[in-house]
PDB file of C-alpha atoms in Angstrom:
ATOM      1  CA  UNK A   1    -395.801 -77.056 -20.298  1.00 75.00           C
ATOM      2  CA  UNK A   2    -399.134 -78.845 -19.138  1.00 85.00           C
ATOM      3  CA  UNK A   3    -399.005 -76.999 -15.833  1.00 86.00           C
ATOM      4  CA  UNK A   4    -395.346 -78.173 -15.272  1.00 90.00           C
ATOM      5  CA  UNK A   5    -392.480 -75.249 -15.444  1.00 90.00           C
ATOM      6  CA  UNK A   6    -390.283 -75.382 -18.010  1.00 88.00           C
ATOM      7  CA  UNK A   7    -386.153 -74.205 -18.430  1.00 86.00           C
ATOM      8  CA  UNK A   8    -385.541 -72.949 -21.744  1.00 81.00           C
ATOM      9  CA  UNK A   9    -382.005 -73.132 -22.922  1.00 82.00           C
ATOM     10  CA  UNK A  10    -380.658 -70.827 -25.524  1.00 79.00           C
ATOM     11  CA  UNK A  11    -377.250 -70.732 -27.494  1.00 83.00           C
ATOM     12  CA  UNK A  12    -375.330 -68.264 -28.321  1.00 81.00           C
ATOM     13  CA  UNK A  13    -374.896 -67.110 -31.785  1.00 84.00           C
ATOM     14  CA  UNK A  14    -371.359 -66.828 -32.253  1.00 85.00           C
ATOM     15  CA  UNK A  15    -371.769 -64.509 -35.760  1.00 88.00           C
ATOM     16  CA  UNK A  16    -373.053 -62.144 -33.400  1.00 85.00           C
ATOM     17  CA  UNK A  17    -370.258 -62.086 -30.735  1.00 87.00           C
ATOM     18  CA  UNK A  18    -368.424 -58.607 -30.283  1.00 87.00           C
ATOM     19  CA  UNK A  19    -366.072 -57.174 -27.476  1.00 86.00           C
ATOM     20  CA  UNK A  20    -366.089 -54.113 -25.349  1.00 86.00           C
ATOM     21  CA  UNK A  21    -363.097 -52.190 -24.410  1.00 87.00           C
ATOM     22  CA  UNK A  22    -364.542 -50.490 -20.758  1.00 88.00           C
ATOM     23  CA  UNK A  23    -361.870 -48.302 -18.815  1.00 86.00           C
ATOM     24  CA  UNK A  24    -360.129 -49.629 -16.348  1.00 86.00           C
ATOM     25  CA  UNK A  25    -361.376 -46.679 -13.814  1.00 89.00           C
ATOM     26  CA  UNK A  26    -365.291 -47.457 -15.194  1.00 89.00           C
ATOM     27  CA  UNK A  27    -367.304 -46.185 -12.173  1.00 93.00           C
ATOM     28  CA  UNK A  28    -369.548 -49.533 -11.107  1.00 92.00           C
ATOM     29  CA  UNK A  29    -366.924 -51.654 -13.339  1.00 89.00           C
ATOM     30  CA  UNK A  30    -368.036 -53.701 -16.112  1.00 90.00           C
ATOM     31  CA  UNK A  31    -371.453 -54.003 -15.057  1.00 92.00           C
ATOM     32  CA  UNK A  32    -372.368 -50.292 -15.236  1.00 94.00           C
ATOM     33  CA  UNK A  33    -370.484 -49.939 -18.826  1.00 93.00           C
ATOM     34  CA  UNK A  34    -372.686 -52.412 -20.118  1.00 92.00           C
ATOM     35  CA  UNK A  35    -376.193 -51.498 -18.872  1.00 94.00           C
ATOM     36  CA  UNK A  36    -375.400 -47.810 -20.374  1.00 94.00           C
ATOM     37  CA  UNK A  37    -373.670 -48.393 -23.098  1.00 93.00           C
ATOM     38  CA  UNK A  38    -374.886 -52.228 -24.358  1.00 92.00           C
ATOM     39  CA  UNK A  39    -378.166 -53.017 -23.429  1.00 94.00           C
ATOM     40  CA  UNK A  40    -380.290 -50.182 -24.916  1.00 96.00           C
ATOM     41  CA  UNK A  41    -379.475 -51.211 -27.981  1.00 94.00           C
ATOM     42  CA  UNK A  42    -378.960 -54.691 -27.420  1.00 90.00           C
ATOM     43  CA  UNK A  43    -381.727 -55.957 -24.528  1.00 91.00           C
ATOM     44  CA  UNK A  44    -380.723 -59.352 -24.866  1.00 87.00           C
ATOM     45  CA  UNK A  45    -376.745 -59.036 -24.773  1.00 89.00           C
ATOM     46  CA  UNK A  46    -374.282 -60.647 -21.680  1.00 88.00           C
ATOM     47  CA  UNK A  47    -371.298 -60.671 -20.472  1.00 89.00           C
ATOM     48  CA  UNK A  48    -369.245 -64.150 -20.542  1.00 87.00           C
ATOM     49  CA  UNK A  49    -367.622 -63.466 -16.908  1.00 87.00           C
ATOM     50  CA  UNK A  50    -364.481 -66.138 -17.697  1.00 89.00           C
ATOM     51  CA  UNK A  51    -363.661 -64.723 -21.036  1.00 87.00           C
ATOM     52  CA  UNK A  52    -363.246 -60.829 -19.282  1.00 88.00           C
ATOM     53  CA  UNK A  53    -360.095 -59.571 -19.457  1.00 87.00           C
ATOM     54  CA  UNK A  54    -358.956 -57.028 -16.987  1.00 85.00           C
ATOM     55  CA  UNK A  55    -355.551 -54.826 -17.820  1.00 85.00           C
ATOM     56  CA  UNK A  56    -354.187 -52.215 -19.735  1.00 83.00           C
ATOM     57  CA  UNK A  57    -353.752 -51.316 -23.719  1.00 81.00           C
ATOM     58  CA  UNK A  58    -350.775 -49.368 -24.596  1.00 85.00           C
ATOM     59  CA  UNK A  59    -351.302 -47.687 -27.834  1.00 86.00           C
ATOM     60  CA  UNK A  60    -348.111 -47.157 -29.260  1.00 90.00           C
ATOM     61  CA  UNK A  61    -349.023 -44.704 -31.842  1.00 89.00           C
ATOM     62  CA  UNK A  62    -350.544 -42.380 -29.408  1.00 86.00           C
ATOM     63  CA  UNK A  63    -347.211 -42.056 -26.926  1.00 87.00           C
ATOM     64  CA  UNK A  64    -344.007 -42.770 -29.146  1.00 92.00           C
ATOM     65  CA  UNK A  65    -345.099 -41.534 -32.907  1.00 91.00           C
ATOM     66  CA  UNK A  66    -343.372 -38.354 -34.164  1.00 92.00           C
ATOM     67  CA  UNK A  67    -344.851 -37.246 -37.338  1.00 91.00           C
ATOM     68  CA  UNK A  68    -343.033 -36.153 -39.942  1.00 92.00           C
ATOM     69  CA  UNK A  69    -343.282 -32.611 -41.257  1.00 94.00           C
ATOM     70  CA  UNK A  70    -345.288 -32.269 -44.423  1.00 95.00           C
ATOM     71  CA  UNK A  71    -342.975 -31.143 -47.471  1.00 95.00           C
ATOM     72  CA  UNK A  72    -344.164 -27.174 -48.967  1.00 96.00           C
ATOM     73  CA  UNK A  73    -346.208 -27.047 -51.725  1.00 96.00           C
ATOM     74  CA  UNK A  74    -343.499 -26.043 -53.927  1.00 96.00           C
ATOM     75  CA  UNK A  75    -341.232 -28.869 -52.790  1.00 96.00           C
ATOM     76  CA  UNK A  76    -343.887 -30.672 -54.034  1.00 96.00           C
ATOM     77  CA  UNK A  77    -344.583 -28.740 -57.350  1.00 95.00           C
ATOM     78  CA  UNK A  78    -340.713 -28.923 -58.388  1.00 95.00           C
ATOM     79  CA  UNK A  79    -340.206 -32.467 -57.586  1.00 94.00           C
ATOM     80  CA  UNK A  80    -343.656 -32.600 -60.068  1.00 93.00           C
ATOM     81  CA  UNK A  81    -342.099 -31.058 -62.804  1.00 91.00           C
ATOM     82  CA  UNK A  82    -338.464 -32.858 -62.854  1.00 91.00           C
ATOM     83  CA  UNK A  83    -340.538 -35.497 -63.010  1.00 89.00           C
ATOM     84  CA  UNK A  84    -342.371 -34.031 -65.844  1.00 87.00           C
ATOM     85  CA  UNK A  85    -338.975 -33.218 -67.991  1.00 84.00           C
ATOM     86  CA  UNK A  86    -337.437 -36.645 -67.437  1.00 84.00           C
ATOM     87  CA  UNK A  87    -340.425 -38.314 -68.717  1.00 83.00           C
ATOM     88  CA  UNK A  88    -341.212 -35.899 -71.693  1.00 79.00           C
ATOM     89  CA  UNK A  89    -337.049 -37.201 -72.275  1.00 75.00           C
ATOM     90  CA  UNK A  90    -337.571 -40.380 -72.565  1.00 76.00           C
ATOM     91  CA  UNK A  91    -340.751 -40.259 -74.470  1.00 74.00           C
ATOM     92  CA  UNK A  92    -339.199 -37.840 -76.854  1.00 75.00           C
ATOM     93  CA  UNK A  93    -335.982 -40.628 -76.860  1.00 75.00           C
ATOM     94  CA  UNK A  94    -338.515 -43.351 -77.712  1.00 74.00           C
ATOM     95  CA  UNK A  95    -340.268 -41.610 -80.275  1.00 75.00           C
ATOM     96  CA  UNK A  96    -336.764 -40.806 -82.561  1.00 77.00           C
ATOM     97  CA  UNK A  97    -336.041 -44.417 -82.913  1.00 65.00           C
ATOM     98  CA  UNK A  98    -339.700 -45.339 -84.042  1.00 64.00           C
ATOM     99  CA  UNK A  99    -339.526 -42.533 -86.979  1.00 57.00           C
TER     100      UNK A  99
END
C-alpha cells in the first residue's frame, strides 16, 4: 500500500476442511495426488504438511467378510404365508370375543 509491499494473511475456513485418502504407492507422493486430483477443482486448496498422515487402512469388510447366502424365493414365500395363517388366527381369535 502507498508504494510499500504488503503480506496478506488469510485463515482458514475450517467448515470447509476435508481429507484425502492418496495411496501409499502415489507416483510423486502427496504432491502429485493433489495437483491432479484437488486443485482443478479447488485452485485455492493446501496441504497442512504436520497434520499428514502416512500408513495403511485395513478395511476389514473387504478381507475377512463372508456373506451369507441369500434364502430362495420360496423359502421366502412360505415363511410369508405361515406368517399369514398365524396372524389371520389371532385376528379371527380376537374377533370371537368382541361378538
Amino acid at each position: 500500500m502507498d508504494g510499500k509491499p504488503v503480506v496478506l494473511e488469510f485463515e482458514p475456513d475450517p467448515d470447509l476442511r476435508d481429507t484425502e485418502q492418496v495411496p501409499l504407492l502415489e507416483v510423486g507422493g502427496i504432491e502429485a495426488f493433489i495437483s491432479r486430483e484437488v486443485l482443478p477443482y479447488t485452485p485455492d486448496a493446501w496441504v497442512k504438511a504436520d497434520a499428514t498422515k502416512i500408513g495403511y487402512e485395513v478395511s476389514f469388510t473387504r478381507h475377512f467378510y463372508k456373506p451369507q447366502p441369500l434364502r430362495t424365493l420360496e423359502e421366502i414365500s412360505a415363511d410369508i404365508l405361515a406368517i399369514e395363517k398365524e396372524a389371520n388366527g389371532l385376528l379371527n381369535e380376537l374377533l370371537k370375543g368382541v361378538q
